[in-house]
Coordinates of C-alpha atoms in Angstrom, one line a residue:
X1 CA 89.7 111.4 108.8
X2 CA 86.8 112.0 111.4
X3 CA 83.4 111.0 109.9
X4 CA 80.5 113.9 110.1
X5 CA 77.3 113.5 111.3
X6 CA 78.0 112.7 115.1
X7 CA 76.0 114.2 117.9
X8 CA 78.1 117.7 119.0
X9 CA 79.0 119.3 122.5
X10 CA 81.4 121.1 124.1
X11 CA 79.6 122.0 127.1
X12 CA 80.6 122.5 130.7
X13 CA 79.7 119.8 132.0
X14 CA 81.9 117.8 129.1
X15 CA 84.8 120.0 128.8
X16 CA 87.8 118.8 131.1
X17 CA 87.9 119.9 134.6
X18 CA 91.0 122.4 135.9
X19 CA 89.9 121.1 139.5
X20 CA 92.5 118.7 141.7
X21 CA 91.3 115.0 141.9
X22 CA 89.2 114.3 145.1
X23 CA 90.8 110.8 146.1
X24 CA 94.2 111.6 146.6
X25 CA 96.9 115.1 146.0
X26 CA 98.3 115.4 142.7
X27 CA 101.4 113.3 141.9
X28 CA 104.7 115.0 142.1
X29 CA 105.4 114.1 138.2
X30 CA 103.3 113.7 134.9
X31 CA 101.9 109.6 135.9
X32 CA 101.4 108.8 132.3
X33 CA 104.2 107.9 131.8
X34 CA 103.2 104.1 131.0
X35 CA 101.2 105.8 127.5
X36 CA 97.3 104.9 126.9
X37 CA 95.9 102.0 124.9
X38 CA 92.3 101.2 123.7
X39 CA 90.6 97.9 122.8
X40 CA 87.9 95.5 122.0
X41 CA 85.6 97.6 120.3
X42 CA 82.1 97.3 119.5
X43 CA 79.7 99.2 117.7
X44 CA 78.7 101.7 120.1
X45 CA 81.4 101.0 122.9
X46 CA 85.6 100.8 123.3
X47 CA 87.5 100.1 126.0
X48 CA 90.1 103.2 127.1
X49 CA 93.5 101.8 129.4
X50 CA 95.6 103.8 131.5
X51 CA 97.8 103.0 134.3
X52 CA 99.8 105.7 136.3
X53 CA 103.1 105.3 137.6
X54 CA 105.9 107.9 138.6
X55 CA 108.7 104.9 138.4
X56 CA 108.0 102.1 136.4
X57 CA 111.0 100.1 137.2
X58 CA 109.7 100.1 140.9
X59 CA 110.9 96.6 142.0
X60 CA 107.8 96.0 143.9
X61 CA 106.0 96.6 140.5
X62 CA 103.7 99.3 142.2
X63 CA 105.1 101.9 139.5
X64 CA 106.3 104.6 142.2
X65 CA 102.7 105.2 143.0
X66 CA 101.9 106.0 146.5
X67 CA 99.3 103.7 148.2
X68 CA 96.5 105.7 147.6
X69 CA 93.4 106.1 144.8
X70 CA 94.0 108.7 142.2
X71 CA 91.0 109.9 140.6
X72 CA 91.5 110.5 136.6
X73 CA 89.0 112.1 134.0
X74 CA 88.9 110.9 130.7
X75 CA 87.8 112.7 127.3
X76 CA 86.6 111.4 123.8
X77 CA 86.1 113.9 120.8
X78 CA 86.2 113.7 116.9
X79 CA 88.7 115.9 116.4
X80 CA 92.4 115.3 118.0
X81 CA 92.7 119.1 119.5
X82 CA 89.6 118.2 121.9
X83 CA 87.2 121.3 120.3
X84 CA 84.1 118.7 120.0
X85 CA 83.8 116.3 123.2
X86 CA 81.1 114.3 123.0
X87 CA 81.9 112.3 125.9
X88 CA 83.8 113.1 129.4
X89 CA 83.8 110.9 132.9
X90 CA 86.0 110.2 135.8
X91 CA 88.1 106.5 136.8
X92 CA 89.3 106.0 139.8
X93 CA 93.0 104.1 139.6
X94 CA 93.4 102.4 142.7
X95 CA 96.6 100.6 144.1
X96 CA 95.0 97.5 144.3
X97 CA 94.2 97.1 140.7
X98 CA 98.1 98.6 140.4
X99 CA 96.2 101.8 139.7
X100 CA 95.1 101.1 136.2
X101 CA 92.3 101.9 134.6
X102 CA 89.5 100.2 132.1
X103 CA 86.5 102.8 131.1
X104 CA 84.0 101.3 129.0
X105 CA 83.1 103.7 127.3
X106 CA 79.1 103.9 125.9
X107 CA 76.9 105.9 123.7
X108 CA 79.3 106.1 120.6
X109 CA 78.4 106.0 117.0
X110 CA 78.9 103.0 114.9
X111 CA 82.2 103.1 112.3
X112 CA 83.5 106.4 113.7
X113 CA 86.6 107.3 114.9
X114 CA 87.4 109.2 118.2
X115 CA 90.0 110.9 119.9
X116 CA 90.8 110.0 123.5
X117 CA 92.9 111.2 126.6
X118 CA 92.9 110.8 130.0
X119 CA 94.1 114.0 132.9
X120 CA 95.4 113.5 136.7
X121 CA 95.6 117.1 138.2
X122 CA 97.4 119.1 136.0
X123 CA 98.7 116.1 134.1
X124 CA 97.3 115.3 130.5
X125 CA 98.3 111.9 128.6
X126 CA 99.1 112.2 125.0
X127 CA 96.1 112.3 122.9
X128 CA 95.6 108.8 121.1
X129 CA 93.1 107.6 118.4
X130 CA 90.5 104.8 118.6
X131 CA 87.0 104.0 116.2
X132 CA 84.5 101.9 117.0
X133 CA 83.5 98.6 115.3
X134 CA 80.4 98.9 111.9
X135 CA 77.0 98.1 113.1
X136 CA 75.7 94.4 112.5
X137 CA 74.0 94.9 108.9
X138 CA 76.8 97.3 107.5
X139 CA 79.8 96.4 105.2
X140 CA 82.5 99.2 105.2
X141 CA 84.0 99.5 102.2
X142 CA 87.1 98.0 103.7
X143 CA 89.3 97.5 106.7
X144 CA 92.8 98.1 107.4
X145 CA 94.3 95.4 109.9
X146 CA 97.3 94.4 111.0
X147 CA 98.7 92.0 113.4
X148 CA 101.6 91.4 115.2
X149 CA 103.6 88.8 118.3
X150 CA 106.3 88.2 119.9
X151 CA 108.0 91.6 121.0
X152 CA 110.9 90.0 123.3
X153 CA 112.4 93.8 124.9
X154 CA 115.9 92.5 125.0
X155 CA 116.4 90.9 121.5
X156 CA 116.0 94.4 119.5
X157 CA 114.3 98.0 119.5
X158 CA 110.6 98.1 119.3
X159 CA 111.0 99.9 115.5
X160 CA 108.2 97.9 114.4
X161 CA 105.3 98.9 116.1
X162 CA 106.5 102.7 115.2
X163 CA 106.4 101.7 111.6
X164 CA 103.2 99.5 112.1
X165 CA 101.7 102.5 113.5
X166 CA 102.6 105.1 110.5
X167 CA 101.0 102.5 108.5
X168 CA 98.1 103.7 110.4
X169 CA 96.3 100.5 110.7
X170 CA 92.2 100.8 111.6
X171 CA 92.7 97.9 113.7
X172 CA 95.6 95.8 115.3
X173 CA 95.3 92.0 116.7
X174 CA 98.3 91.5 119.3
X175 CA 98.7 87.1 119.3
X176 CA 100.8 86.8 122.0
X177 CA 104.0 87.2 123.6
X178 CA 103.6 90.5 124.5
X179 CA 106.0 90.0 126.8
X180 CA 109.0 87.8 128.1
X181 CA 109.1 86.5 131.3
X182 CA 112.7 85.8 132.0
X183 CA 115.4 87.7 134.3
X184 CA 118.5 89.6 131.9
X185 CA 120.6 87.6 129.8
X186 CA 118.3 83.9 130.4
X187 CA 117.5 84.4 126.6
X188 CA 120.1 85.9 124.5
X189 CA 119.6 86.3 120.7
X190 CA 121.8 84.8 118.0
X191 CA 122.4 89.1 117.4
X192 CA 123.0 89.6 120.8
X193 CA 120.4 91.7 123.0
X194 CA 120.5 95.6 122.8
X195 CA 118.9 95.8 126.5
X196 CA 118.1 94.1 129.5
X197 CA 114.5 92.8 131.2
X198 CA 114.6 94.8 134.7
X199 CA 114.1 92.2 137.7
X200 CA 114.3 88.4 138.2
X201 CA 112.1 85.9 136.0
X202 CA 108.7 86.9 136.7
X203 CA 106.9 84.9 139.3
X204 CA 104.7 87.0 141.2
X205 CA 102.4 90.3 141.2
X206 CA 105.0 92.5 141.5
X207 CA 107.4 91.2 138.9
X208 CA 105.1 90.7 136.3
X209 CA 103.4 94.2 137.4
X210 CA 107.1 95.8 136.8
X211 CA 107.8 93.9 133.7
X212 CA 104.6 95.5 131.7
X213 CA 105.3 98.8 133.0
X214 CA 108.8 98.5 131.3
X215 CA 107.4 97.1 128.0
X216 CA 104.7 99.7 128.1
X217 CA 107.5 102.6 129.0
X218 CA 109.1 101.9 125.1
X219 CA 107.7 104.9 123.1
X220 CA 107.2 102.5 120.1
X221 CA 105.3 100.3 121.5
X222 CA 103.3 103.4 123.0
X223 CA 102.8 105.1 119.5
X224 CA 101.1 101.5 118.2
X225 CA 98.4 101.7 121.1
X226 CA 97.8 105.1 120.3
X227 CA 96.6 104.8 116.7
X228 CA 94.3 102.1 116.9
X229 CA 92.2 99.8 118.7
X230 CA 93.3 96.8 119.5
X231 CA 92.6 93.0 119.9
X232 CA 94.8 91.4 122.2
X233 CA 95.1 87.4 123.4
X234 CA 98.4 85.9 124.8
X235 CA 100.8 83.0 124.1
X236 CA 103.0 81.3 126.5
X237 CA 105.6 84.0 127.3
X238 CA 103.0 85.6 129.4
X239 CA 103.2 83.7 132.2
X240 CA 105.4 80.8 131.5
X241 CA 107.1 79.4 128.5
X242 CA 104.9 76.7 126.9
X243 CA 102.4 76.4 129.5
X244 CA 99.7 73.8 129.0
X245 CA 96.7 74.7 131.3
X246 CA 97.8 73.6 134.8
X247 CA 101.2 72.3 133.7
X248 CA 103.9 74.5 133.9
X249 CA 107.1 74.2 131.5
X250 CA 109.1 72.4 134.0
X251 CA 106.8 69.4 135.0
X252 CA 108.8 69.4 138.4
X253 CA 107.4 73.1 139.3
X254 CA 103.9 71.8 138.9
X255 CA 101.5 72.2 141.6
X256 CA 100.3 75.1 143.9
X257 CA 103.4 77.2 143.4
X258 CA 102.3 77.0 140.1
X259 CA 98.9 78.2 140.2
X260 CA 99.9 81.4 142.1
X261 CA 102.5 82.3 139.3
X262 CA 99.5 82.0 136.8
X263 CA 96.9 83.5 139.0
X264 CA 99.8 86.6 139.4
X265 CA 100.5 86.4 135.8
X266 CA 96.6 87.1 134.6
X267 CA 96.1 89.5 137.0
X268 CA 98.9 91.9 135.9
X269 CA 97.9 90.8 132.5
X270 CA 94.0 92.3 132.7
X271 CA 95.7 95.2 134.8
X272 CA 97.8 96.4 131.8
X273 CA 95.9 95.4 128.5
X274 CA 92.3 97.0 127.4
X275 CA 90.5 94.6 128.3
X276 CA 86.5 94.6 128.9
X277 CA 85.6 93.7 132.4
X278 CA 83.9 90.2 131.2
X279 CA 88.0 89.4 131.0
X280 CA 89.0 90.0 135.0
X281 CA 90.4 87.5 135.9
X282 CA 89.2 84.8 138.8
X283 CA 91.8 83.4 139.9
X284 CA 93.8 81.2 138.4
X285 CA 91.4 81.6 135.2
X286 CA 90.1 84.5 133.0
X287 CA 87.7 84.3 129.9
X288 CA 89.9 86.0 127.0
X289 CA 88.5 84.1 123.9
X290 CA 85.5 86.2 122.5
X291 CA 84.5 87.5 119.1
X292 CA 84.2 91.0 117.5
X293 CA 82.6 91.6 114.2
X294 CA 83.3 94.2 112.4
X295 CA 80.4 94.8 110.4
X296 CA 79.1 92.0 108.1
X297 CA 82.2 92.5 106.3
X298 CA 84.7 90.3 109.2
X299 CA 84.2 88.3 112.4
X300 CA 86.8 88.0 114.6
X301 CA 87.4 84.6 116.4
X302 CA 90.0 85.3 119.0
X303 CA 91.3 82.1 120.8
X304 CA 93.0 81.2 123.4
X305 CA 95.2 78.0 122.9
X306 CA 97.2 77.6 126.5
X307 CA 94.4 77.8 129.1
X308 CA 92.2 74.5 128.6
X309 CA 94.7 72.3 126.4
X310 CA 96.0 69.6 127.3
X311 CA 99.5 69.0 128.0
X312 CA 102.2 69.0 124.7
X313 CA 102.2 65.3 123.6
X314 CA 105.5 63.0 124.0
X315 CA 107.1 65.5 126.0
X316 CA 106.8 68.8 124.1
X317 CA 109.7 69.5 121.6
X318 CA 109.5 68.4 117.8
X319 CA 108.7 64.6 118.0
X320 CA 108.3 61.8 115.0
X321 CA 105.0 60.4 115.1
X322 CA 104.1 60.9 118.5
X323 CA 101.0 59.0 119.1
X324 CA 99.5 61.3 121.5
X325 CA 99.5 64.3 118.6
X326 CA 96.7 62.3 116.6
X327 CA 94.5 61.3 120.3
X328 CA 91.3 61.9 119.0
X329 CA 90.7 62.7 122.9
X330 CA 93.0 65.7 123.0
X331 CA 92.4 69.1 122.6
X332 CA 93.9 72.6 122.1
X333 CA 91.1 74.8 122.5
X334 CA 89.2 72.7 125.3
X335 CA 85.5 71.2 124.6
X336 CA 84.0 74.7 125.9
X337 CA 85.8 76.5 123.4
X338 CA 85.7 74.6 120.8
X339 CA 82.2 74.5 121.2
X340 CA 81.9 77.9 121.0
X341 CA 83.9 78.6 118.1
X342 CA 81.7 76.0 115.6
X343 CA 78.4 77.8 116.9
X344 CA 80.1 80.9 116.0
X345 CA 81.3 79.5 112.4
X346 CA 77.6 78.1 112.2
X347 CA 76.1 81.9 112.9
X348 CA 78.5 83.6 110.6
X349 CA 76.8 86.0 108.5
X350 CA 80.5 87.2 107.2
X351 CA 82.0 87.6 104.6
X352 CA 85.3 86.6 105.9
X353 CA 85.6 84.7 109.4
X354 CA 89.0 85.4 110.5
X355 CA 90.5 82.9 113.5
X356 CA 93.3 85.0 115.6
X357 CA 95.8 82.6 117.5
X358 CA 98.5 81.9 119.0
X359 CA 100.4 78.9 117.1
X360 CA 101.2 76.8 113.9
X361 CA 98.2 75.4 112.3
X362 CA 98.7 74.1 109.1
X363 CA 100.8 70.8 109.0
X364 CA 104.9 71.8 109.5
X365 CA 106.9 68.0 108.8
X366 CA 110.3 68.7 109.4
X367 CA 111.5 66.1 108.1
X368 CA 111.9 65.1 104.2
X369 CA 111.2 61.4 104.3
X370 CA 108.0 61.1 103.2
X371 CA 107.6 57.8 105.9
X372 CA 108.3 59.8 108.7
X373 CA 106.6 62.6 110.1
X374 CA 108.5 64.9 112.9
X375 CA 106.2 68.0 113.7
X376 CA 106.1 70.3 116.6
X377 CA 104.3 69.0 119.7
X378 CA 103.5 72.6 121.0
X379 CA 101.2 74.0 117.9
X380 CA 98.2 72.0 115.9
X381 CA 100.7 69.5 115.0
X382 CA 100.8 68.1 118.2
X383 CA 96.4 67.9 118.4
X384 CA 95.8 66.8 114.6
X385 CA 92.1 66.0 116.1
X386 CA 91.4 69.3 117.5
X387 CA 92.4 70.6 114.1
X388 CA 90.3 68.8 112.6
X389 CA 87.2 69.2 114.2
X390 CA 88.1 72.8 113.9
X391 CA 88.6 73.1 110.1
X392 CA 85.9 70.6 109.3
X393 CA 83.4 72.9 111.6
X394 CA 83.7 75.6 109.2
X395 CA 83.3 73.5 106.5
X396 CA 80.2 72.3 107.8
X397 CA 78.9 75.7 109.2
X398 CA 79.3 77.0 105.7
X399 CA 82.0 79.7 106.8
X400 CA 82.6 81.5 103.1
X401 CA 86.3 82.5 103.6
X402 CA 87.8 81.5 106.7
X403 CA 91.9 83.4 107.3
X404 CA 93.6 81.7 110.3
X405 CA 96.1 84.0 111.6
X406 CA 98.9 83.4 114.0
X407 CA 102.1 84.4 115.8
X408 CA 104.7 82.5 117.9
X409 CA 107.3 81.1 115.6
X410 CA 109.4 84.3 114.6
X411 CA 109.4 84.1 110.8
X412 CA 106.7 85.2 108.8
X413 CA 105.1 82.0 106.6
X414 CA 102.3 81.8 104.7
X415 CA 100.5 78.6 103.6
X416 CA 97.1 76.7 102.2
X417 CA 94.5 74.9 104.5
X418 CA 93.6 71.4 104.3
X419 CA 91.5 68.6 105.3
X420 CA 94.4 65.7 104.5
X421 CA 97.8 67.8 104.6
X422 CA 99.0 64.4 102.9
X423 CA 97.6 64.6 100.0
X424 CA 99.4 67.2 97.7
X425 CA 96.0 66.9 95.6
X426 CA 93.5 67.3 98.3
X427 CA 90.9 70.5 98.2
X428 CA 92.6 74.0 100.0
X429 CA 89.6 75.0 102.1
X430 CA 91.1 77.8 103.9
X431 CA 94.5 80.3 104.3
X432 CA 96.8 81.0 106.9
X433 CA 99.0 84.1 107.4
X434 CA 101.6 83.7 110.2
X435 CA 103.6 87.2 111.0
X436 CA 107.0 87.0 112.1
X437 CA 108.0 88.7 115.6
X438 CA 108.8 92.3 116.6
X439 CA 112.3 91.4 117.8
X440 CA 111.8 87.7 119.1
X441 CA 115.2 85.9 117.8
X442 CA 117.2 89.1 117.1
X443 CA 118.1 90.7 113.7
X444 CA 117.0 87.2 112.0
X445 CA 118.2 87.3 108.1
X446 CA 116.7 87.5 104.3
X447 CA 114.9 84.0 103.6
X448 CA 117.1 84.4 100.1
X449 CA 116.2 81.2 98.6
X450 CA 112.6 79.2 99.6
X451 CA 113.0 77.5 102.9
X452 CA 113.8 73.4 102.6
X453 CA 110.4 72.4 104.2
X454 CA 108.2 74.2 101.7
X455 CA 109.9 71.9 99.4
X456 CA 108.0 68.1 101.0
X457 CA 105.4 70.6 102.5
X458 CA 103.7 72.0 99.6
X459 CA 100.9 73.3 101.0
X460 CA 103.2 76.1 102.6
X461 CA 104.0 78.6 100.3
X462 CA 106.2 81.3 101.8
X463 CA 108.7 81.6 104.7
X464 CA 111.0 84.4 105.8
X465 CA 113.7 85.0 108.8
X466 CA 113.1 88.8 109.1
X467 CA 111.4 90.3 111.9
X468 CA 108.4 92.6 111.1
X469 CA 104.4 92.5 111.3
X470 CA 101.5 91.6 108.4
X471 CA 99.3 94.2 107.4
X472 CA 95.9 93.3 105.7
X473 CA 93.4 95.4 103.6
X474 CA 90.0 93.4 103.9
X475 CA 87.0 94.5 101.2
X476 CA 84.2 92.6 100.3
X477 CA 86.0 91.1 97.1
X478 CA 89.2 89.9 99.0
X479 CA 92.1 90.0 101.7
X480 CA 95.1 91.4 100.7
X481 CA 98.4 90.4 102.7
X482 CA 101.4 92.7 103.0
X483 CA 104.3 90.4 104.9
X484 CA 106.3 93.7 106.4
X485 CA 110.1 93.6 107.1
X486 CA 113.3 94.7 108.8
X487 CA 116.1 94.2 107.8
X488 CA 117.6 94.5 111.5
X489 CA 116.1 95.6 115.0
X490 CA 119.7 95.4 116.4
X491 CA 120.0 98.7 115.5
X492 CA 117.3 101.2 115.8
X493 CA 115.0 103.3 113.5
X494 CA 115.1 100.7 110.9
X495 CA 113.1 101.0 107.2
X496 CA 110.3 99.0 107.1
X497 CA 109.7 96.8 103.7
X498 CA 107.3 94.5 102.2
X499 CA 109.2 91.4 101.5
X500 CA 105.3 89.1 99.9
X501 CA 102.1 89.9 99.0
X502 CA 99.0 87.9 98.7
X503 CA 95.5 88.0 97.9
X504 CA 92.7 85.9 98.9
X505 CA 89.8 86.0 96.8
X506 CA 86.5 86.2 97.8
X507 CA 85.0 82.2 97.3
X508 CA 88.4 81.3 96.2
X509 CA 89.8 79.3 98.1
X510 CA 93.9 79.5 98.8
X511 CA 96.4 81.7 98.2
X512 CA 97.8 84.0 95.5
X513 CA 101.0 85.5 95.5
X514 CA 100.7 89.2 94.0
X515 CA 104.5 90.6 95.1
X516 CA 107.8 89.6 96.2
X517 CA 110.5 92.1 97.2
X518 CA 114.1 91.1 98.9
X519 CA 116.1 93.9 99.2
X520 CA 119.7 94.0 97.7
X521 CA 120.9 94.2 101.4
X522 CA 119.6 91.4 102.6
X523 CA 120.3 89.0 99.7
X524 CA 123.2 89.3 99.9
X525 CA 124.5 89.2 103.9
X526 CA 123.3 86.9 107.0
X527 CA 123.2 83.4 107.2
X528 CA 122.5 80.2 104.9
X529 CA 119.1 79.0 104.3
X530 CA 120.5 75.8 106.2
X531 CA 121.6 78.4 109.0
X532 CA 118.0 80.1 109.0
X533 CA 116.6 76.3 109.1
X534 CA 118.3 75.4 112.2
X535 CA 117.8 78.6 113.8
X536 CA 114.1 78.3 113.2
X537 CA 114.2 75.0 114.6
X538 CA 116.5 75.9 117.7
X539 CA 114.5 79.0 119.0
X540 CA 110.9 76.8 118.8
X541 CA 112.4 73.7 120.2
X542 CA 115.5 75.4 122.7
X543 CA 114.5 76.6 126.7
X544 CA 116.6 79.0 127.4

């Protein structure tokens, strides 16, 4: 619903413009075809994103657009027909910037929600819904978030992010792998893939230009930008499968070739995500960690884990007592970062401090022998230091319920926080809640009995193969956790499920299961839990 009391007019100098743009003719074709997204909001501010194109398969990733500016108004009302605007302006999209747009807009009202669209010519986008962020000193009675990773366009239909968005979440946080970088059939799911990427692996501008445009074309994915803000970071699959700063995948491609791929790669990746301009990119680097808090009731600590850390240990992979995963020199986050997120734990005034990234953090041991410790090189496993600087800084900054939340791994797991992961009787001083992906690994199946590792890992409490999303309902008292499921994405227009529930409890710290659902289906058809094991090890470990 649209809060009351906001500042009112429709007036002519607000009400959209029947006049043709100045910069260039009208396109022959409605140019939204790529949908509109907003992002990063603040209390009096969100970002709205646009980017026209006529053919978004255009192999030189210019959409179809000619090479010319195209100048766009853009609305924002309370009400979804448009009868109250209370804010209007004009964006010019211009082909250097692959004619997308980023309006920041000002002036808004704190914890409102506002209705947005954006008109070329005669062309109007759909209408889409957005809010902005409580003001510092307020705590909303509650907020609805959900998050979501890893939405690999071959491996299923994007059913998800329609069911995430008739959940209608107040707020989404994308962790990464928004995309997938390789050509058709480089990465085929254990269901087979329903489509194929357009183009060759993407290197450069153009192909990572045209890849977006044909993840943004999916109307799924299209209806989840439309009903909420969102907070976005990326993972690997953006530019380059397990990419370690400078280091590519393939240690053999590293070097200046390199560079320009990952220069390309951010570039298209500011272009096509709402993004506030502190995030253009420079080059080969782009500031995307930052923090939004939502109120006093949450803080948002979004990370970036590929950009400063060093390179995966003992040559990436799951490794047994790597020496190099316990370096006290080594670091995930990078000393900037780092230092940045425990001055941020040490200003909290929230009531619940929520870290979004990318990979694993709790420990993972693969391997039952309680002597021998084989963990993957690629999340926090692989920089035991960095974690612990990490957890022990918001231990010392006095952080009163900090949620790490993370993608990446394509099952949905849920597990305690600790200091010594060795010690089954050592203190829980946080939670984290990992969501599966959107289609990443195909259909996936029903985690029907608990998963092996849980057993020698008994901090992690909950693991399942299904693909899906998490949604959360955060209120002063506590966090509640809805692990969301389908039971395939090889076929589309799914039902969506929860499959777990948890609650976190205000100043309790750890985890409390409150529901578990498996449907009748999925009990009984898909693989062993020994098949879903090696699966799950295969797709982190594999390159395709």
């Amino acid at each position: 619903m649209i809060k009351t009391g906001l500042a009112t007019a429709t007036t002519a100098a607000l009400a959209f413009s029947t006049r043709g743009a100045a910069a260039a003719p009208a396109p022959r074709q409605n140019p939204f075809t790529l949908g509109v997204a907003s992002g990063d909001p603040w209390p009096t501010s969100v970002i709205l994103w646009t980017r026209l194109a006529l053919d978004p398969l255009a192999e030189d990733g210019r959409g179809g657009m000619p090479e010319r500016d195209y100048e766009l108004v853009w609305q924002v009302a309370t009400d979804r027909g448009f009868r109250t605007v209370i804010k209007s302006g004009r964006a010019v999209a211009r082909p250097a910037y692959g004619h997308a747009v980023h309006v920041e807009v000002t002036g808004l009202q704190p914890g409102r929600e506002y209705w947005y669209r954006f008109r070329q010519g005669s062309y109007l986008s759909e209408p889409a819904l957005t809010r902005t962020a409580p003001g510092r000193g307020e705590t909303p009675k509650s907020l609805a978030m959900s998050f979501v990773s890893c939405s690999q366009y071959e491996h299923g239909w994007f059913t998800a992010y329609r069911r995430l968005a008739e959940d209608q979440p107040e707020l989404i946080l994308h962790l990464g792998d928004y995309q997938y970088e390789y050509k058709a059939g480089a990465y085929v799911a254990p269901t087979g893939n329903v489509r194929d990427h357009a183009g060759p692996e993407t290197t450069d501008l153009a192909t990572y230009r045209q890849r977006h445009a044909q993840y943004k074309s999916d109307p799924d994915l299209q209806a989840a930008h439309a009903i909420a803000p969102w907070l976005v970071i990326w993972d690997d699959h953006e530019t380059d499968n397990n990419w370690a700063d400078e280091m590519p995948e393939k240690p053999a491609e590293a070097g200046p070739a390199f560079l320009e791929r990952r220069a390309a790669a951010f570039r298209a990746y500011y272009e096509n995500m709402p993004l506030r301009p502190s995030s253009a990119p420079e080059g080969i680097d782009l500031l995307l960690y930052r923090r939004i808090h939502w109120g006093e009731l949450a803080t948002f600590h979004m990370l970036d884990t590929r950009q400063y850390r060093d390179d995966q240990g003992c040559g990436d992979g799951y490794k047994t007592d790597c020496p190099e995963a316990v370096d006290p020199a080594r670091t995930i986050t990078g000393d900037d970062q780092e230092a940045w997120l425990l001055d941020g734990f040490r200003q909290s005034k929230a009531r619940w401090d929520v870290i979004g990234q990318q990979v694993f953090f709790a420990q993972r041991d693969n391997n039952v022998s309680p002597d021998i410790k084989t963990v993957s090189m690629d999340g926090w496993d692989g920089y035991q230091a960095s974690r612990e600087r990490i957890t022990r800084g918001w231990l010392d900054g006095g952080v009163r319920n900090p949620v790490v939340l993370t993608g990446d791994v394509h099952a949905h797991w849920a597990s305690d926080l600790k200091i010594d992961y060795d010690d089954p009787d050592g203190a829980v001083v946080g939670s984290e809640l990992v969501c599966s992906s959107i289609t990443s690994g195909g259909d996936g199946a029903d985690s029907a009995t608990p998963h092996p590792w849980l057993g020698w890992n008994q901090h992690l409490k909950f693991q399942n193969n299904l693909r899906g999303y998490v949604n959360t309902t955060i209120t002063a008292d506590q966090l509640d956790a809805d692990f969301r499921c389908l039971s395939k994405v090889s076929v589309a227009d799914q039902a969506v499920f929860t499959r777990r529930s948890y609650k976190i409890v205000d100043g309790e710290r750890g985890l409390q299961q409150t529901a578990d659902n498996p449907p009748a289906a999925a009990r009984t058809s898909g693989p062993s839990t020994d098949e879903i094991t090696r699966e799950t090890v295969a797709w982190e470990t594999e390159r395709p």
